Amino acid sequence: MSEKLNKLKEAIAEVADLNRAAALLGWDQQVNMPAAGAEARGRQLGTLGKIAQEKFISDEIGKLLEDLKQEFSDADFDDAAMIRVTARNYDKAKRVPPEFVAEQALVSSKAFEAWVQAKGMSDFSIFAPHLEKVVELVHKYISFFPPADHPYDTLLDDFEPGMKTAEVQAIFDALRPKQVQLIKAIKASRQVKDDFLHKKYNEKKLMDFGVDVITKYGYDWSRGRQDKAPHPFETSFSVNDVRITTRYEADNPMAMLFSTLHESGHAMYEQGINPAFERTALAGGTSLAVHESQSRMWENLVGRSLPFWEHFFPAFKKTFPSQLDGVSVKSFYKAVNKVEPSLIRVNADEATYNLHIMLRLELEIAMVERKVAIKDLPELWNTKMHEYLGITPPNSARGVLQDIHWSGGAIGYFSTYALGNLVSAQLWEKINKDIRGLEDQIRRGNFSELLAWLRKNIHQYGQKYDPQVLVERVTGSKITAEPYVRYLTKKYSEIYGL
Amino acid sequence: MSEKLNKLKEAIAEVADLNRAAALLGWDQQVNMPAAGAEARGRQLGTLGKIAQEKFISDEIGKLLEDLKQEFSDADFDDAAMIRVTARNYDKAKRVPPEFVAEQALVSSKAFEAWVQAKGMSDFSIFAPHLEKVVELVHKYISFFPPADHPYDTLLDDFEPGMKTAEVQAIFDALRPKQVQLIKAIKASRQVKDDFLHKKYNEKKLMDFGVDVITKYGYDWSRGRQDKAPHPFETSFSVNDVRITTRYEADNPMAMLFSTLHESGHAMYEQGINPAFERTALAGGTSLAVHESQSRMWENLVGRSLPFWEHFFPAFKKTFPSQLDGVSVKSFYKAVNKVEPSLIRVNADEATYNLHIMLRLELEIAMVERKVAIKDLPELWNTKMHEYLGITPPNSARGVLQDIHWSGGAIGYFSTYALGNLVSAQLWEKINKDIRGLEDQIRRGNFSELLAWLRKNIHQYGQKYDPQVLVERVTGSKITAEPYVRYLTKKYSEIYGL
């Protein structure tokens, strides 16, 4: 038996090496590659992906998995989990014909180009015929799998293994009215002043400050690095090489700082996974939502908290004395938490962000259920924006065309962002029960006990537990909206005096 | 037939993609990777190499090559050349059993560690037993191939396809007495002053100056980049992504500038290869010697020439006014060409460099002929150093242990450095016949006609012609020492008033 297990591990390790190599090619493309190198890089990524796929869905691996599944049934045993997750991935990969993967790549590539053009010209009609094709392929993709409770389940499962559409809808249904109500109350209150955040901040100093913060957080620089890239992201090539990127936006300088905190949360998750899981299906975070819970926790629950700024504000003010002249820590804290319904998801604050997601989820489900015509999406978008946030996009570029996801066929992805917010607050309540005086620790710039808790309860397990299983193991319940509502209500009641 | 050719091209393209991906992993390891990532990176490189090898020596490719070789016999036709070179590489790869490759990797890895330790302690006896094993494996490697005129031919052929040991020996035999004699004459002359080259030079300014120079050379930044790394090198991931590295050495600041010029020569070669050769066996320079002829030309024949400095010295002096206070262009030119027999190959000047190589070639041939006991290498080294350069290493670290090559089993490599010097001068004579007023062009900082000549006569062909064939096509004779002797004699007679 152990011989079969070793054989499986060896075969999977090769596939993992190919995927990690591809990840490096992707990182380099964002960070270093001269634009002229794109065509060759695309071919190289295509070849690596094709070979990894061929090797993964080999009959040899299929046979090994069949035999091994019989033997390993104890679900709390690492090898059993590894076999279970590998078998699930294998089954998914086997169901999707290579010709479909090739067709999808082609359609996505054209849809992406059309989306860039459509967004630039703010003309949805340019993108619409491509989105039609993307959605047709999504239907085809769903058809490769056994019928689920809801066709959207198949899509969601790729990002949140084991999660059901009905579960997400129930969570969001509980959340929506609370957030809408909160925003209304905030809108009726005295507004927060944040003009000093939009002055000119020196890029290098801002970047260095972010580096200092995440060093205190516990991001391990001996196993990573930060570079500049057009978009902030985290990627890893092993548990010992986990990199992040950041960017400077002249009209929104604080985004550089908070995106560094955000990506460091993803990175610390990856750095904390059991090294024994390397080159197996258990390497990497367990789902997008759980990953996002880590990034959001370090960005928001820690990085936008008052104790955090009580620690860091004096140094920050010393770094930017003219910009912050006369600004108190309290008013700075309020400013970085200013709530303002806005059109663009990626710039949304904590109180409004989830509503952007809910809108997208509803539209995606309507597309999958064929209950909306593609051409009607812009209007439906605008109607919902008004309903949830009280504002209406002036054009499609700042409305339905703002996100890249659909052009790449990534339908089923968005809700993980909101779920991540919920999980972060759910974990936070448990953490504050387990760690006495966490606020004081943060006020002293001490994050070690927090990181150790996350390492022990979340990070180390990698993909051993599915997201709902993991969250329930740790907090006693599956993903729920209540802690996040409590968190938002408390925080914004104080800030806005509700 | 064209169907078979397409099939071959497709299969080879995949192998090429894997090798280019591996090259990026190697580049990243030198330039960006945190040290902790080394173990995983080694495994990833191992996997990519293994899969590329397996795919390359497949029976399918063997069969296609057999069939295609029959059909394509016109040697001056791109596809014929591609089939010929692919078949040669295939034959070589097929002869070497995978177990041997694995054994060699293991032995090399241990020999490398022993070499690092031996060099650090300047104790050859630590390295000797490992070098014994390396040499045994070299003998075994030779045994996989049909007997050649000389067993060393098999090794040389991997770096200089088609070149014979006897040819190299004949060339070096003609060269050796001339260089020894020249050095003696220089030693007896009035010495050149170069103290101002060893002052403190600002790294950033030095690097920027190098960037300016190679921009004028014609290095295409839209298809490349320069980074810092522990060792200068050039590498490419496609004809449109050709990168170089450089480094700063506090005790030898000019090395940063000249290594940039050197690597730009390699890079412009790669950037100039026919794009139609991408993902085939014809991509890449044709041999190490021809590659080195390009790097040496831009570094030395151009970059250490008087016209070059007549153009660049005013700006250089403006950049470093205090270091170069009172220094004339003539004395600067003499200083960067100062001849001084020295112990370390990589720091050797143009007049002494080749003697370092000849010494190594003689020792390598003696090892391959089993005419020297490994334990006697240090003494033999020192004897020859005294004979050729008139100096004796004080210890093994600065003698027989100085180079990494043997620890990695790279026996047969060294002579390509000297051959590169010879080819650079041989091409230079032809270039100066073909381009009227080249010196004046260089004096005006105009390198476009020179680069165009190299593109047309050398670069574009990639590996279509073997090195001796290419050199003969262009210059009318195979590789010969005479132009280099003429070049050295003229240059140093002027500088040293011989």
Coordinates of C-alpha atoms in Angstrom, one line a residue, chain A residues 173-383:
Chain A
D173 CA -30.1 37.4 2.6
A174 CA -29.4 37.8 6.3
L175 CA -26.7 40.3 5.6
R176 CA -28.2 42.5 2.9
P177 CA -30.9 44.4 4.9
K178 CA -28.5 45.0 7.8
Q179 CA -25.8 46.5 5.5
V180 CA -28.3 48.6 3.6
Q181 CA -29.8 49.9 6.8
L182 CA -26.4 50.6 8.3
I183 CA -25.4 52.6 5.2
K184 CA -28.6 54.6 5.4
A185 CA -27.9 55.5 9.0
I186 CA -24.3 56.5 8.2
K187 CA -25.5 58.6 5.3
A188 CA -27.8 60.5 7.7
S189 CA -25.0 61.2 10.1
R190 CA -22.3 63.8 10.3
Q191 CA -19.6 62.9 7.6
V192 CA -16.0 62.0 8.3
K193 CA -13.2 64.3 7.0
D194 CA -10.5 62.6 5.0
D195 CA -9.1 65.3 2.7
F196 CA -5.6 64.8 4.3
L197 CA -5.5 61.2 2.9
H198 CA -5.7 62.5 -0.7
K199 CA -2.7 64.8 -0.5
K200 CA 0.6 63.8 -2.2
Y201 CA 2.4 61.0 -0.3
N202 CA 5.9 60.0 -1.3
E203 CA 5.7 56.5 -2.9
K204 CA 9.0 55.2 -1.5
K205 CA 8.2 56.3 2.0
L206 CA 4.8 54.8 1.8
M207 CA 6.2 51.5 0.5
D208 CA 8.8 51.5 3.3
F209 CA 6.1 52.1 5.9
G210 CA 4.1 49.1 4.6
V211 CA 7.3 47.0 4.8
D212 CA 7.8 48.0 8.4
V213 CA 4.2 47.1 9.3
I214 CA 4.1 43.7 7.7
T215 CA 7.5 42.9 9.2
K216 CA 5.9 43.5 12.6
Y217 CA 2.9 41.4 11.5
G218 CA 5.3 38.5 10.9
Y219 CA 5.5 38.2 7.2
D220 CA 8.7 36.2 6.8
W221 CA 11.0 38.1 4.4
S222 CA 13.5 35.2 4.4
R223 CA 10.8 33.3 2.5
G224 CA 9.4 36.0 0.3
R225 CA 9.7 39.5 -1.2
Q226 CA 7.6 42.4 -2.4
D227 CA 7.7 43.9 -5.8
K228 CA 5.8 46.5 -7.7
A229 CA 3.2 45.3 -10.3
P230 CA 0.2 46.7 -12.2
H231 CA -2.1 45.0 -9.7
P232 CA -1.4 43.8 -6.1
F233 CA -1.4 40.1 -5.7
E234 CA 0.2 37.2 -3.8
T235 CA 1.7 34.1 -5.3
S236 CA 3.9 31.3 -4.1
F237 CA 6.4 28.8 -5.6
S238 CA 6.8 26.8 -2.4
V239 CA 6.1 27.3 1.3
N240 CA 9.5 28.9 1.3
D241 CA 9.0 31.4 -1.5
V242 CA 5.8 33.4 -1.1
R243 CA 5.8 36.7 -2.8
I244 CA 3.6 39.8 -2.8
T245 CA 3.2 42.8 -5.0
T246 CA 1.9 46.3 -4.5
R247 CA 1.3 49.5 -6.6
Y248 CA 1.2 53.2 -6.1
E249 CA -1.9 55.2 -7.2
A250 CA -1.3 58.9 -7.2
D251 CA -5.0 59.7 -6.6
N252 CA -5.4 57.1 -3.8
P253 CA -2.0 56.8 -2.1
M254 CA -3.3 54.9 1.0
A255 CA -4.3 52.0 -1.3
M256 CA -0.6 51.2 -1.5
L257 CA -0.3 50.7 2.2
F258 CA -3.5 48.8 2.7
S259 CA -2.9 46.5 -0.3
T260 CA 0.4 45.6 1.2
L261 CA -1.3 44.7 4.5
H262 CA -3.9 42.8 2.5
E263 CA -1.5 40.7 0.5
S264 CA 0.7 40.0 3.5
G265 CA -2.4 38.3 5.0
H266 CA -2.6 36.0 2.0
A267 CA 1.2 35.4 2.1
M268 CA 1.3 34.6 5.8
Y269 CA -1.4 32.0 5.2
E270 CA 0.8 30.4 2.5
Q271 CA 3.9 30.7 4.6
G272 CA 2.2 28.9 7.5
I273 CA 1.0 25.8 5.7
N274 CA 2.5 22.5 6.9
P275 CA 5.7 22.0 4.9
A276 CA 4.9 18.3 4.7
F277 CA 2.1 19.2 2.3
E278 CA 4.5 20.6 -0.3
R279 CA 4.0 19.1 -3.7
T280 CA 0.7 17.5 -2.7
A281 CA -2.9 18.5 -3.2
L282 CA -3.0 19.9 0.3
A283 CA -0.5 22.7 -0.3
G284 CA -2.1 26.1 -0.7
G285 CA -5.0 27.7 1.2
T286 CA -8.2 25.8 1.3
S287 CA -10.5 28.2 -0.5
L288 CA -10.7 31.7 -1.8
A289 CA -13.0 32.8 1.0
V290 CA -10.7 31.4 3.7
H291 CA -7.8 33.0 1.9
E292 CA -9.7 36.3 1.8
S293 CA -10.5 36.0 5.5
Q294 CA -6.8 36.2 6.2
S295 CA -6.0 39.1 3.9
R296 CA -9.1 41.0 5.1
M297 CA -8.3 40.4 8.7
W298 CA -4.8 41.9 8.5
E299 CA -6.0 44.7 6.2
N300 CA -9.2 45.6 8.0
L301 CA -9.8 44.1 11.4
V302 CA -6.2 44.7 12.4
G303 CA -5.0 47.4 9.9
R304 CA -8.0 49.7 10.1
S305 CA -8.5 49.4 13.9
L306 CA -7.9 52.1 16.4
P307 CA -5.3 50.1 18.5
F308 CA -3.3 49.5 15.3
W309 CA -3.1 53.2 14.6
E310 CA -2.5 54.1 18.2
H311 CA 0.7 52.1 17.7
F312 CA 1.6 53.2 14.2
F313 CA 0.3 56.7 13.8
P314 CA 3.1 58.5 15.7
A315 CA 5.7 57.0 13.3
F316 CA 3.4 57.6 10.3
K317 CA 2.9 61.2 11.2
K318 CA 6.6 61.6 11.6
T319 CA 7.1 60.2 8.1
F320 CA 4.5 62.6 6.6
P321 CA 4.5 65.6 8.9
S322 CA 3.1 68.1 6.5
Q323 CA 0.3 65.9 5.1
L324 CA -0.8 65.1 8.7
D325 CA -0.2 68.4 10.3
G326 CA -2.9 68.9 13.0
V327 CA -4.4 65.4 12.4
S328 CA -5.1 63.3 15.5
V329 CA -4.9 59.6 15.7
K330 CA -8.7 59.5 16.2
S331 CA -9.4 61.6 13.1
F332 CA -6.9 59.6 11.1
Y333 CA -8.6 56.4 12.2
K334 CA -12.0 57.7 11.2
A335 CA -10.7 58.8 7.9
V336 CA -9.3 55.4 6.9
N337 CA -12.7 54.0 7.8
K338 CA -14.8 56.6 6.0
V339 CA -18.0 55.1 4.5
E340 CA -19.1 56.4 1.2
P341 CA -21.2 54.5 -1.3
S342 CA -19.2 54.4 -4.5
L343 CA -19.3 52.9 -7.9
I344 CA -16.1 50.8 -8.0
R345 CA -15.9 47.6 -6.0
V346 CA -12.1 47.5 -5.4
N347 CA -12.3 51.0 -3.8
A348 CA -15.3 50.2 -1.6
D349 CA -15.1 50.6 2.2
E350 CA -15.9 47.8 4.6
A351 CA -19.5 48.9 5.1
T352 CA -20.4 48.9 1.4
Y353 CA -18.1 46.3 -0.1
N354 CA -20.3 43.2 0.4
L355 CA -23.2 44.9 -1.4
H356 CA -21.1 45.2 -4.5
I357 CA -20.6 41.4 -4.3
M358 CA -24.3 40.5 -3.7
L359 CA -25.2 42.5 -6.7
R360 CA -22.8 40.5 -8.8
L361 CA -23.8 37.1 -7.3
E362 CA -27.5 37.9 -8.2
L363 CA -26.6 38.7 -11.7
E364 CA -24.4 35.6 -12.1
I365 CA -27.2 33.4 -10.8
A366 CA -29.6 35.0 -13.2
M367 CA -27.2 34.4 -16.1
V368 CA -26.8 30.7 -15.1
E369 CA -30.6 30.3 -14.7
R370 CA -31.0 32.1 -18.0
K371 CA -33.3 34.5 -16.3
V372 CA -31.6 37.6 -17.7
A373 CA -30.7 38.5 -21.3
I374 CA -27.1 39.6 -21.5
K375 CA -28.1 42.9 -23.2
D376 CA -30.2 43.8 -20.1
L377 CA -27.3 43.4 -17.7
P378 CA -26.3 47.1 -17.6
E379 CA -29.8 48.2 -16.7
L380 CA -30.2 45.5 -14.1
W381 CA -26.8 46.5 -12.7
N382 CA -27.8 50.1 -12.4
T383 CA -31.1 49.3 -10.8

